[in-house]
PDB file of C-alpha atoms in Angstrom:
ATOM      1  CA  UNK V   1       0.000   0.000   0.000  1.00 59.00           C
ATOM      2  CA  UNK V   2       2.776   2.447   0.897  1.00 61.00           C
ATOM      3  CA  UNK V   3       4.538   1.370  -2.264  1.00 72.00           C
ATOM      4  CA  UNK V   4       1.659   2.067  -3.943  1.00 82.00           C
ATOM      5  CA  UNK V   5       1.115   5.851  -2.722  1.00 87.00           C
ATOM      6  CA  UNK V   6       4.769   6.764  -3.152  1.00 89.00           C
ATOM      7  CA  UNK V   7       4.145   5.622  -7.116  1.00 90.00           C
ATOM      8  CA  UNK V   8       1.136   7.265  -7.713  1.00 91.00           C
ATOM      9  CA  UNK V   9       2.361  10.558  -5.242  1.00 93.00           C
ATOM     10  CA  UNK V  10       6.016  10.319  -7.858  1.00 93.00           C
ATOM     11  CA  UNK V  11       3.988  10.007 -10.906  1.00 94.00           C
ATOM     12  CA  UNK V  12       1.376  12.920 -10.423  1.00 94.00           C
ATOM     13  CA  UNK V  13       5.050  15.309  -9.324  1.00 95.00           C
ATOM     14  CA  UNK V  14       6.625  14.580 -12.273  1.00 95.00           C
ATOM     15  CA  UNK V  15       3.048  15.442 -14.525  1.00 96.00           C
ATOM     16  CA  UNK V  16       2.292  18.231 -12.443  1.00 96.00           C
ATOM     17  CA  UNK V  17       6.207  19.540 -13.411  1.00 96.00           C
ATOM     18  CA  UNK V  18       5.782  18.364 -17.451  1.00 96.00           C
ATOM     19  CA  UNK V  19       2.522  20.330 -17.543  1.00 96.00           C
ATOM     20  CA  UNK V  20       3.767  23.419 -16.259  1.00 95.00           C
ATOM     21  CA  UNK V  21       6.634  22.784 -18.635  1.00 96.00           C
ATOM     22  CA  UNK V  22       4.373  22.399 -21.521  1.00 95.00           C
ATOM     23  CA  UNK V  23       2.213  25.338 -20.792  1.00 94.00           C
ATOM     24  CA  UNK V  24       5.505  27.685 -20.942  1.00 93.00           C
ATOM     25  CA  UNK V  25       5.413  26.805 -24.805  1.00 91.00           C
ATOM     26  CA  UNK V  26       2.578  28.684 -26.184  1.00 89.00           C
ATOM     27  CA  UNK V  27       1.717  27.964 -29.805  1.00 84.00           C
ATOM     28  CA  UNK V  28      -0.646  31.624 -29.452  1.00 80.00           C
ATOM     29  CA  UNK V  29      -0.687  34.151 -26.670  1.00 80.00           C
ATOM     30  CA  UNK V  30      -4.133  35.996 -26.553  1.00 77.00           C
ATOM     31  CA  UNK V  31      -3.817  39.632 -25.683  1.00 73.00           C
ATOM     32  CA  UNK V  32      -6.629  39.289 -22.852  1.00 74.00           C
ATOM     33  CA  UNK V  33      -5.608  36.114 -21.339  1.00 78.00           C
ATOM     34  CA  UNK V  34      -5.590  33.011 -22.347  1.00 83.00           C
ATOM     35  CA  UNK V  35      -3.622  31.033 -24.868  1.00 87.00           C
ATOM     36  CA  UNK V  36      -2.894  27.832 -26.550  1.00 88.00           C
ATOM     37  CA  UNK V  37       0.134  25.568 -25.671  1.00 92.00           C
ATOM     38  CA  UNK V  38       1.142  22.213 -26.656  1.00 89.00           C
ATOM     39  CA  UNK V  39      -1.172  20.046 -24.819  1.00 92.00           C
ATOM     40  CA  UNK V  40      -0.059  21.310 -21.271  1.00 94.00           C
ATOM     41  CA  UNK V  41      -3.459  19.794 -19.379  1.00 95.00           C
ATOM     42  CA  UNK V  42      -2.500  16.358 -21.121  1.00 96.00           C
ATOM     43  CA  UNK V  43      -0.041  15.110 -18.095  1.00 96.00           C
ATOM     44  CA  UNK V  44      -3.075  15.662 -15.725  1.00 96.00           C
ATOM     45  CA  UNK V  45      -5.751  13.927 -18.167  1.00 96.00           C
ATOM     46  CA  UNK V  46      -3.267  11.162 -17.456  1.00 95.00           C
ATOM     47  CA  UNK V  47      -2.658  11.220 -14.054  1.00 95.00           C
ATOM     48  CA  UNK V  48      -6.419  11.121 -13.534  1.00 95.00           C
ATOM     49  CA  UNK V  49      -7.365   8.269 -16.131  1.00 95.00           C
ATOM     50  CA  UNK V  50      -4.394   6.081 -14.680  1.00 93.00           C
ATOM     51  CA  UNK V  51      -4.596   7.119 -10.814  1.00 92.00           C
ATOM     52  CA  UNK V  52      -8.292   7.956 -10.726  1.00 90.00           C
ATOM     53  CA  UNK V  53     -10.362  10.917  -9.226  1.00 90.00           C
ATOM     54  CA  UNK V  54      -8.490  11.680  -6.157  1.00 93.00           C
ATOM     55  CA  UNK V  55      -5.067  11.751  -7.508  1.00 94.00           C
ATOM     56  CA  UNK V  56      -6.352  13.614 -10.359  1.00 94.00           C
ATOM     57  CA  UNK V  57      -8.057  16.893  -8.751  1.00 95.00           C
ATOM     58  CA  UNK V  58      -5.567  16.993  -6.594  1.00 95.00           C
ATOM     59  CA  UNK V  59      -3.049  17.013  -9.357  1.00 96.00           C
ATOM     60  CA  UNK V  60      -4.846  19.703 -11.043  1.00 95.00           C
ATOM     61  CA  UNK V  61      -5.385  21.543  -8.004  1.00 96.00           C
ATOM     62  CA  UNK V  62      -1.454  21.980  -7.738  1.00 96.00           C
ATOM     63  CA  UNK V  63      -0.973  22.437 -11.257  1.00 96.00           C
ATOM     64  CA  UNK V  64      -3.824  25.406 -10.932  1.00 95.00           C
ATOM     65  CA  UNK V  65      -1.556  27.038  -7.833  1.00 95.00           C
ATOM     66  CA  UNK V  66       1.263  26.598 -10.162  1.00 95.00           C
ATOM     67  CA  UNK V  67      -0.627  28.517 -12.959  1.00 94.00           C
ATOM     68  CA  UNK V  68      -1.802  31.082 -10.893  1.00 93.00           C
ATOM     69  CA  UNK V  69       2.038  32.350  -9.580  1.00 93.00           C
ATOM     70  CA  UNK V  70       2.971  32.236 -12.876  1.00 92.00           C
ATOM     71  CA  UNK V  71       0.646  34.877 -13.355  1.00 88.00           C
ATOM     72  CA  UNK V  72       0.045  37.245 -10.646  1.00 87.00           C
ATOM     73  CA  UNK V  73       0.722  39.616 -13.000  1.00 85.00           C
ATOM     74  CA  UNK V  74      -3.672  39.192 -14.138  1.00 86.00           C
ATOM     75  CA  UNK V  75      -4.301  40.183 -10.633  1.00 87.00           C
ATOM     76  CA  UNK V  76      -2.973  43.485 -11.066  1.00 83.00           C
ATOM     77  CA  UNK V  77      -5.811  44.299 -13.843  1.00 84.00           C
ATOM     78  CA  UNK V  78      -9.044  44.320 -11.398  1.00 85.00           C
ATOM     79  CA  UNK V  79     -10.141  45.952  -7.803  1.00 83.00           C
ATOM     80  CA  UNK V  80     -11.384  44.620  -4.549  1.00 83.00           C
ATOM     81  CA  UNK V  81     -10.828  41.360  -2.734  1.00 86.00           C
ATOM     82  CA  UNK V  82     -13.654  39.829  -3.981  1.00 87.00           C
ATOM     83  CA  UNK V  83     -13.151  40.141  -7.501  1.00 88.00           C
ATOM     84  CA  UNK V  84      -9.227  39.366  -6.701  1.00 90.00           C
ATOM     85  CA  UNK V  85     -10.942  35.985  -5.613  1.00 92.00           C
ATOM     86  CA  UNK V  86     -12.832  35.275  -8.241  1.00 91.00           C
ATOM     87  CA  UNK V  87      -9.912  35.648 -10.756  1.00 91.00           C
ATOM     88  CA  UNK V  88      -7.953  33.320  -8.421  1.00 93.00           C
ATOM     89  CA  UNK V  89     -10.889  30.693  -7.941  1.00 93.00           C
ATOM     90  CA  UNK V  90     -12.542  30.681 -11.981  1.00 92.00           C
ATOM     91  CA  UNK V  91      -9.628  31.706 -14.153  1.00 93.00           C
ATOM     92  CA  UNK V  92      -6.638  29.042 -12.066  1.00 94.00           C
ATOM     93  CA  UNK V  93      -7.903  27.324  -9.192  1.00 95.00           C
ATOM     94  CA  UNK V  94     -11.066  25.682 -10.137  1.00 95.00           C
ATOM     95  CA  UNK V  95     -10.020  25.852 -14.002  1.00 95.00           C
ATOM     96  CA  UNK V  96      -7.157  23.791 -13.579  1.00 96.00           C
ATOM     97  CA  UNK V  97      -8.877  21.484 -11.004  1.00 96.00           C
ATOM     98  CA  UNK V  98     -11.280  19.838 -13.211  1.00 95.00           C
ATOM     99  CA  UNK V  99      -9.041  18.368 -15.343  1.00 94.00           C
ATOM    100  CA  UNK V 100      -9.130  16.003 -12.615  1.00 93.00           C
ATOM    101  CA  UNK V 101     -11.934  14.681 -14.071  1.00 94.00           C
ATOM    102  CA  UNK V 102     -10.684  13.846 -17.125  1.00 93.00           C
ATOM    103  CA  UNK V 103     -10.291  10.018 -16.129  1.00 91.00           C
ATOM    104  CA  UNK V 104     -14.154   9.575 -15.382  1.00 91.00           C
ATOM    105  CA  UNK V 105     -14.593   7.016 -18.335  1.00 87.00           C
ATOM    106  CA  UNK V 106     -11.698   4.919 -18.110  1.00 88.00           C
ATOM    107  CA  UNK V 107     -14.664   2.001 -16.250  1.00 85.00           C
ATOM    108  CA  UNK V 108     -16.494   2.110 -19.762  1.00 79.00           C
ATOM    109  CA  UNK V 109     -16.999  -0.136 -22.306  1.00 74.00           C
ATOM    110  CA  UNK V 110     -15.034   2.324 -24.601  1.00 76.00           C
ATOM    111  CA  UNK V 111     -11.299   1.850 -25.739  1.00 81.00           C
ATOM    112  CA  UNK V 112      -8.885   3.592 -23.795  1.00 86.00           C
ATOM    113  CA  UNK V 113      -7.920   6.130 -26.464  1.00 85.00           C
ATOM    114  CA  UNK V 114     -11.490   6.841 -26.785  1.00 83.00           C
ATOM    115  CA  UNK V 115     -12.268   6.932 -22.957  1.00 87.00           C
ATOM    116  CA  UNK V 116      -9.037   9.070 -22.058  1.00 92.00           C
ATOM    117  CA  UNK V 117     -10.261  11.790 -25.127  1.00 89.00           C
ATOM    118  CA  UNK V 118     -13.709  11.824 -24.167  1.00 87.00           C
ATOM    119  CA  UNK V 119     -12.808  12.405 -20.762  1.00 90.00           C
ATOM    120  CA  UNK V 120     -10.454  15.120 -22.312  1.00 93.00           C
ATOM    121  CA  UNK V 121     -13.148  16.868 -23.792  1.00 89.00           C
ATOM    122  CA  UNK V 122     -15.334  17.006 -21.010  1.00 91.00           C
ATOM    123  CA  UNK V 123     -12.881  18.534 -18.775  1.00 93.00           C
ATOM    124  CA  UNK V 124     -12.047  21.275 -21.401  1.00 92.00           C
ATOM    125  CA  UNK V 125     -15.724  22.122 -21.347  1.00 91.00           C
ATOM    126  CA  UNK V 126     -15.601  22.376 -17.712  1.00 93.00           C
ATOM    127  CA  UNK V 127     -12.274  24.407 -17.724  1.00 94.00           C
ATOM    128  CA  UNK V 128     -13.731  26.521 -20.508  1.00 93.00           C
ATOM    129  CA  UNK V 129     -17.191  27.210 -18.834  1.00 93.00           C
ATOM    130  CA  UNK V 130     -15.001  28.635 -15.443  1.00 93.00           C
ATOM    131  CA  UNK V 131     -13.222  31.185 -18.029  1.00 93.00           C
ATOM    132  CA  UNK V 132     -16.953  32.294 -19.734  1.00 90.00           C
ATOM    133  CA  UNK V 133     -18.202  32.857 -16.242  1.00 92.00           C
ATOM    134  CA  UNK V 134     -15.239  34.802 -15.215  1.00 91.00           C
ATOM    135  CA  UNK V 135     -15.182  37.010 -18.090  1.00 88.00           C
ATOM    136  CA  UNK V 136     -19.243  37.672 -17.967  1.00 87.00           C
ATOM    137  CA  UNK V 137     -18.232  38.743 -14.305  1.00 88.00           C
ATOM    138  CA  UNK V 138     -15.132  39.615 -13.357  1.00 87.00           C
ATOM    139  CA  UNK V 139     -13.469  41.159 -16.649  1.00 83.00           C
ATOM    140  CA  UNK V 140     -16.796  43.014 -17.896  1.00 82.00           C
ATOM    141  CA  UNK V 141     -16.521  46.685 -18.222  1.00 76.00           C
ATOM    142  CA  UNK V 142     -12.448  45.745 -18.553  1.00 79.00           C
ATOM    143  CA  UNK V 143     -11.467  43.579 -21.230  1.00 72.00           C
ATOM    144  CA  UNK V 144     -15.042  42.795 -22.254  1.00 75.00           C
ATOM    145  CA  UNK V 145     -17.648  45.096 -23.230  1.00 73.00           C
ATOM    146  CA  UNK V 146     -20.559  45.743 -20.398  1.00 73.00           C
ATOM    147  CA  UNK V 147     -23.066  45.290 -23.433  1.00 76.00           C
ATOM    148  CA  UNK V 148     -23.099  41.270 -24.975  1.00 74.00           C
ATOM    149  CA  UNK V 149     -21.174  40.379 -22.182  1.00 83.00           C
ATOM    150  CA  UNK V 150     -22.060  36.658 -22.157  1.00 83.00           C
ATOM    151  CA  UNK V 151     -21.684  36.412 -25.479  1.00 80.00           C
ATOM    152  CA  UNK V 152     -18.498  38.291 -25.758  1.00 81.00           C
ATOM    153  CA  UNK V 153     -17.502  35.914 -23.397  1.00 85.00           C
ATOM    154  CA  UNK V 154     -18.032  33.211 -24.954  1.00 84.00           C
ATOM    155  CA  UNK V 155     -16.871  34.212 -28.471  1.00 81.00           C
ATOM    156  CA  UNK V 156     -13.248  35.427 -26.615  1.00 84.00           C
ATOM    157  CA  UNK V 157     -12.612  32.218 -24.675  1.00 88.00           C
ATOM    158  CA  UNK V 158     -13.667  29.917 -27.685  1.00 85.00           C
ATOM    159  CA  UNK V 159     -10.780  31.749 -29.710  1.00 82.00           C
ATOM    160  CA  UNK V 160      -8.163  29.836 -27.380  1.00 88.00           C
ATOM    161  CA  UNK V 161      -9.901  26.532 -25.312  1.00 90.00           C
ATOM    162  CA  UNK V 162     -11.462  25.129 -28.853  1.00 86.00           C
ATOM    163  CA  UNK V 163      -8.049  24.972 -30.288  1.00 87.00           C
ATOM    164  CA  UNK V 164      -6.542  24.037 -26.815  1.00 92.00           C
ATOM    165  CA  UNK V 165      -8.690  20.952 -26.291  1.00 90.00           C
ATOM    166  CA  UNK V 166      -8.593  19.817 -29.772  1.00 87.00           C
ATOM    167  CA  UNK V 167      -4.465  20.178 -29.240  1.00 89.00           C
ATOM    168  CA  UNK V 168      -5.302  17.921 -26.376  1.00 93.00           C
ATOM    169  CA  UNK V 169      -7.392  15.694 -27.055  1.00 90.00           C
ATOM    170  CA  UNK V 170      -5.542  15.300 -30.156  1.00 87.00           C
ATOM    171  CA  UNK V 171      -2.676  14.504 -28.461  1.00 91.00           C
ATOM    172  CA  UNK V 172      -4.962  12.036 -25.832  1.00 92.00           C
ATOM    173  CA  UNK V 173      -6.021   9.809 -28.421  1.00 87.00           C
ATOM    174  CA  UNK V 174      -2.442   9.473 -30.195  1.00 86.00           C
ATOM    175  CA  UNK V 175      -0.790   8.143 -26.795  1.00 91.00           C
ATOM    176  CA  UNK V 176      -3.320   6.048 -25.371  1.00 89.00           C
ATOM    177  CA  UNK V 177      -3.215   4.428 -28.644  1.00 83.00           C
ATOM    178  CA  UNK V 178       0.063   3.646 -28.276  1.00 85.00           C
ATOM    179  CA  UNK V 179       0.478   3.184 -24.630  1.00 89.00           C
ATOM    180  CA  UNK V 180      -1.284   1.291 -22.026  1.00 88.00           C
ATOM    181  CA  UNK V 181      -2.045   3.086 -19.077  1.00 87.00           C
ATOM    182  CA  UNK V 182      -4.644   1.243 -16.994  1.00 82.00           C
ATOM    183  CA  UNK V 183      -1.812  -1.053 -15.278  1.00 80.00           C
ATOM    184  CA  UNK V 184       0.704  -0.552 -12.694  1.00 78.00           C
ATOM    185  CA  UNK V 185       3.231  -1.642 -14.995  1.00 82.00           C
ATOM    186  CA  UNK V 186       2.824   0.888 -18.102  1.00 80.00           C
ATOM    187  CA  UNK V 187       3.567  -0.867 -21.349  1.00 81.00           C
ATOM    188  CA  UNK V 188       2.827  -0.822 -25.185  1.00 79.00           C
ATOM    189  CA  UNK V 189      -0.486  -1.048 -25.933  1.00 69.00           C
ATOM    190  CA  UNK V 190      -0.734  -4.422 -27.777  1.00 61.00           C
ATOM    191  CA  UNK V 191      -4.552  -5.022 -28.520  1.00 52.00           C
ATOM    192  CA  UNK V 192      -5.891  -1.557 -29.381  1.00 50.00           C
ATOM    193  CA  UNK V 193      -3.971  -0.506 -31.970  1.00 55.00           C
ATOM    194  CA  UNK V 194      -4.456   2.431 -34.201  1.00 56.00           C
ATOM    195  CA  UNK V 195      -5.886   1.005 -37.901  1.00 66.00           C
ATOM    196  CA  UNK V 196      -7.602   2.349 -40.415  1.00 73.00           C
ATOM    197  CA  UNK V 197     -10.570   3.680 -38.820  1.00 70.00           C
ATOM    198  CA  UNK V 198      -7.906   5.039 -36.255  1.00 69.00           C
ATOM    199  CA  UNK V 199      -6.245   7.252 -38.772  1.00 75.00           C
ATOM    200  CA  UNK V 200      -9.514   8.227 -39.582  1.00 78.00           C
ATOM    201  CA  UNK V 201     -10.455   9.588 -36.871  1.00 72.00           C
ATOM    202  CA  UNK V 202      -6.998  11.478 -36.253  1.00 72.00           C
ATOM    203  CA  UNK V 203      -7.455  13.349 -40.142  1.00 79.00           C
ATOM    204  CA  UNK V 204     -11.034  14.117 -38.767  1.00 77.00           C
ATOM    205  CA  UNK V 205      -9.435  15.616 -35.864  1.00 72.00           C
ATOM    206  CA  UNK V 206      -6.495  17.017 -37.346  1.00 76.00           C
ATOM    207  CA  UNK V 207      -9.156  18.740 -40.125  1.00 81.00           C
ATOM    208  CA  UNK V 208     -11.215  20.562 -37.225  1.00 76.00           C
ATOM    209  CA  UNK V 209      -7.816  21.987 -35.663  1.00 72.00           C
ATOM    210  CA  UNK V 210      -7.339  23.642 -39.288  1.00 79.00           C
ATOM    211  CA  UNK V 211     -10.738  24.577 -39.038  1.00 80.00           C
ATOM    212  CA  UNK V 212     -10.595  26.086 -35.860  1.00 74.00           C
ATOM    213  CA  UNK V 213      -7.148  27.846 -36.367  1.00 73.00           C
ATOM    214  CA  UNK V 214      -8.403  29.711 -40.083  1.00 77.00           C
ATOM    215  CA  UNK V 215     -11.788  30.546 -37.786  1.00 74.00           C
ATOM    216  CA  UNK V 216      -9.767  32.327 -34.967  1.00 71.00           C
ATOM    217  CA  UNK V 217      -7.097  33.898 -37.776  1.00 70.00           C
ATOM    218  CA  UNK V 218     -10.157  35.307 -39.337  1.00 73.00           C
ATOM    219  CA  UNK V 219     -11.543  36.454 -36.490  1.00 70.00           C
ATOM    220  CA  UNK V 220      -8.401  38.239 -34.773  1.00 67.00           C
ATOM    221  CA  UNK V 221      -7.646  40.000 -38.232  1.00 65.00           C
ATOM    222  CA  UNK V 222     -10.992  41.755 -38.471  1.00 67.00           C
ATOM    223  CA  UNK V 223     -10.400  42.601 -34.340  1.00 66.00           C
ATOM    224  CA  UNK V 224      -8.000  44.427 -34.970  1.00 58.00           C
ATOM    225  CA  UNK V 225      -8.148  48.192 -35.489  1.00 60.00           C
ATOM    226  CA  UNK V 226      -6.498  49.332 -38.304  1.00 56.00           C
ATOM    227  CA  UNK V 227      -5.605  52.602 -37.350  1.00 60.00           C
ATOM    228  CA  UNK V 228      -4.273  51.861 -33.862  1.00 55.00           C
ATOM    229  CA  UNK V 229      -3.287  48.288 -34.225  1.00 51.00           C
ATOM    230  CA  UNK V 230      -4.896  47.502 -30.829  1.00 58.00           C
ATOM    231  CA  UNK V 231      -6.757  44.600 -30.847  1.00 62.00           C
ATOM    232  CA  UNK V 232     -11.100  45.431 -29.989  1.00 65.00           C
ATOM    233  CA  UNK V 233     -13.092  42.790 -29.193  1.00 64.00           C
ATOM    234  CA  UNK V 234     -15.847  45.239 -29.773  1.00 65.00           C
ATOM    235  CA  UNK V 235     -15.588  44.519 -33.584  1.00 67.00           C
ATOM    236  CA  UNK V 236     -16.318  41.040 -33.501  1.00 65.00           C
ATOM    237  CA  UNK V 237     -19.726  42.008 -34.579  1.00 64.00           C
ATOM    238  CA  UNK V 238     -18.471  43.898 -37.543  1.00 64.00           C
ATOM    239  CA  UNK V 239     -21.012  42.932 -40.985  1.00 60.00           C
ATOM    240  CA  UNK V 240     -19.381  39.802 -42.939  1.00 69.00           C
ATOM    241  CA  UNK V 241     -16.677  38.703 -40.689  1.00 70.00           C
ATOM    242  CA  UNK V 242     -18.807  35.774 -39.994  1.00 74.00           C
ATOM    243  CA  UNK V 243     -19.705  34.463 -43.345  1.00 80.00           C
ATOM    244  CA  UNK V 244     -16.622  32.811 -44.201  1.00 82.00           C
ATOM    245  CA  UNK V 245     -16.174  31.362 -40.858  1.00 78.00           C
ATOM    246  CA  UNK V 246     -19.494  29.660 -41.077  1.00 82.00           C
ATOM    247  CA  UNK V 247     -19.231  28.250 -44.407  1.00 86.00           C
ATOM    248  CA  UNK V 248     -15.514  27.198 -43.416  1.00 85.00           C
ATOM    249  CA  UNK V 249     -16.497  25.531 -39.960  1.00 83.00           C
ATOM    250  CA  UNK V 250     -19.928  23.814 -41.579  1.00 87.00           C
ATOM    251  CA  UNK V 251     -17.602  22.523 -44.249  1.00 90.00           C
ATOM    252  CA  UNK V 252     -15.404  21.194 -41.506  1.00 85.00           C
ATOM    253  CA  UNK V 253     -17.711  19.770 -39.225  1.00 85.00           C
ATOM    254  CA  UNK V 254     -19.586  17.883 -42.549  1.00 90.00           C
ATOM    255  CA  UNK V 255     -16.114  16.192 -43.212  1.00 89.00           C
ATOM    256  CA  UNK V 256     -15.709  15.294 -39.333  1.00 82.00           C
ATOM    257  CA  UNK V 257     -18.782  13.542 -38.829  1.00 85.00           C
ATOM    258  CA  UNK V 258     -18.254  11.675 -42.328  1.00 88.00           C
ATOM    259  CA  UNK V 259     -14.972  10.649 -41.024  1.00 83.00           C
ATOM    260  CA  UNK V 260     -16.080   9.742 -37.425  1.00 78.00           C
ATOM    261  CA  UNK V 261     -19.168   7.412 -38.840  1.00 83.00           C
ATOM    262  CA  UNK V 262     -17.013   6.016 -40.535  1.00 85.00           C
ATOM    263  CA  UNK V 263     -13.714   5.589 -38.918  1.00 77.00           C
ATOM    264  CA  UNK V 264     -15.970   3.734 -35.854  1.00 74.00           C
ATOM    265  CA  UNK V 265     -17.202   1.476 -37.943  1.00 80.00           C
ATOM    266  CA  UNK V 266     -13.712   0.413 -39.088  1.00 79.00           C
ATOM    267  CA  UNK V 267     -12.805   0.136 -35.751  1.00 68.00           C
ATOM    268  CA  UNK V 268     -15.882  -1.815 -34.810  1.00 73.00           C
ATOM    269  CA  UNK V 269     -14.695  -4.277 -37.763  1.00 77.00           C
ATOM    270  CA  UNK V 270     -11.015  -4.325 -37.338  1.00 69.00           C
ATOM    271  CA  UNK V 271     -11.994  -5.076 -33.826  1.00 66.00           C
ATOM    272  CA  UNK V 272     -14.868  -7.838 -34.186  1.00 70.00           C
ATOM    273  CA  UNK V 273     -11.575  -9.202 -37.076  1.00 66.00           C
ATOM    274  CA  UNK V 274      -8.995  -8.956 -33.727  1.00 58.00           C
ATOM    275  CA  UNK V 275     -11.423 -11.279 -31.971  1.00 55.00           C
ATOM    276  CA  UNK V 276     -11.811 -13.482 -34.457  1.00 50.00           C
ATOM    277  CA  UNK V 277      -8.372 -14.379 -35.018  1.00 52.00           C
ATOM    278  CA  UNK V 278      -7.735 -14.600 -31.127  1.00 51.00           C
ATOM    279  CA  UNK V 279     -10.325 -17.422 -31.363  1.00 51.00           C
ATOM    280  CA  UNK V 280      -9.228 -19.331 -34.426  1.00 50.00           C
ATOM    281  CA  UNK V 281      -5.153 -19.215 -32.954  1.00 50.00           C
ATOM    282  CA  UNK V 282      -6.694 -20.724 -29.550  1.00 50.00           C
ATOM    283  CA  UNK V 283      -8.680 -23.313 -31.393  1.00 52.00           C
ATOM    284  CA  UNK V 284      -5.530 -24.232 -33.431  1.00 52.00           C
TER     285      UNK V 284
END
């Protein structure tokens, strides 16, 4: 049992380290907060999927504290103690903390690549709805406009935590294809490997990260005021900035769900296939 512990404590300190690590290389720095890196909430989607719920909030909960000294420099843009708390609480603490939860389907029937990137997602959302309630709160009237606030919210924080999770989850589904994590022992994953309907899935994935990047280039490059140079979130509502980004994205998300029908059903066969020669090599 103590051996045990002084695994799983090892383990979530050197994550905890690798994702604040990661999150130090930033593939795009928002100028309001928030930014993309290269798939820094990954280590603690793992720790949580292979140590389970405790290990994994608590893991997050570090790697939020971590976050949040790195920068005390957002605390200096807003007034009073409560709103000083609410920065700390939606934007790091709590933020960070649900990707603890990331590891909630690792019991299902799913796959683990499929489990671990589900659970991925969710926690994004989670992470993501803590940042729209902060900025409909806290940052109105100071990075966001007092008028539309929800919805400039919600616009702003999509523009970095789609892109993030799809980095992630991206990234989720490519290792726990490779690597099995459910055991004490981690080792090569040997029975789900990646396949067709695998690589599939990844171009699906792979397509809405394009997607998502040409939506938020698009977007940024009409928010941005051509006589100043200062980015206003204000024109976000500017007449035919969103045309192209609709088509583009519908486009997208056609292809995707194409793609995901049917790169599960190749997976479904080249599974039902596995099984089948397990069955004959026994009976031989």
């Amino acid at each position: 049992m103590e051996h045990t512990k002084t695994r799983k404590l090892v383990e979530s300190a050197i994550m905890i380290a690798l994702a604040t690590v990661l999150s130090l290389l930033k593939l795009a720095d928002l100028p309001y907060g928030g930014s993309v890196t290269l798939a820094s909430m990954l280590p603690i989607a793992l720790i949580a999927y292979r140590n389970g719920l405790g290990w994994g909030l608590g893991s997050g909960l570090a790697y939020g504290v971590l976050q949040q000294l790195l920068g005390l420099k957002t605390l200096t843009y807003v007034t009073g103690a409560g709103s000083v708390i609410a920065v700390i609480l939606l934007d790091y603490i709590i933020a960070f903390t649900v990707m603890g939860l990331a590891g909630i389907f690792r019991r299902t029937p799913m796959p683990q690549a499929a489990s671990l990137t589900v659970g991925v997602v969710f926690s994004c959302a989670l992470r993501y709805i803590c940042h729209v309630i902060s900025g409909a709160t806290v940052w109105a009237g100071l990075s966001i406009p007092t008028t539309a606030v929800l919805a400039y919210s919600l616009a702003y924080n999509a523009t970095y935590m789609i892109p993030e999770t799809i980095v992630t989850a991206l990234a989720a589904f490519y290792i726990a294809s490779l690597i099995d994590f459910r055991e004490v022992r981690i080792r090569r994953m040997t029975r789900e490997k990646f396949g067709v309907g695998g690589y599939l899935l990844l171009a699906g994935s792979l397509l809405m990260l394009a997607g998502a990047i040409y939506d938020i280039v698009a977007l940024f490059s009409h928010m941005q005021d051509p006589d100043s140079g200062t980015f206003n979130i204000t024109l976000i509502g500017t007449s035919g900035i969103w045309l192209p980004v609709v088509i583009v994205t519908a486009a997208v998300v056609l292809v995707f769900a194409v793609l995901l029908i049917v790169g599960l059903r190749l997976q479904a066969k080249e599974r039902a296939g596995a099984g089948d020669a397990d069955t004959l090599d026994k009976q031989a």
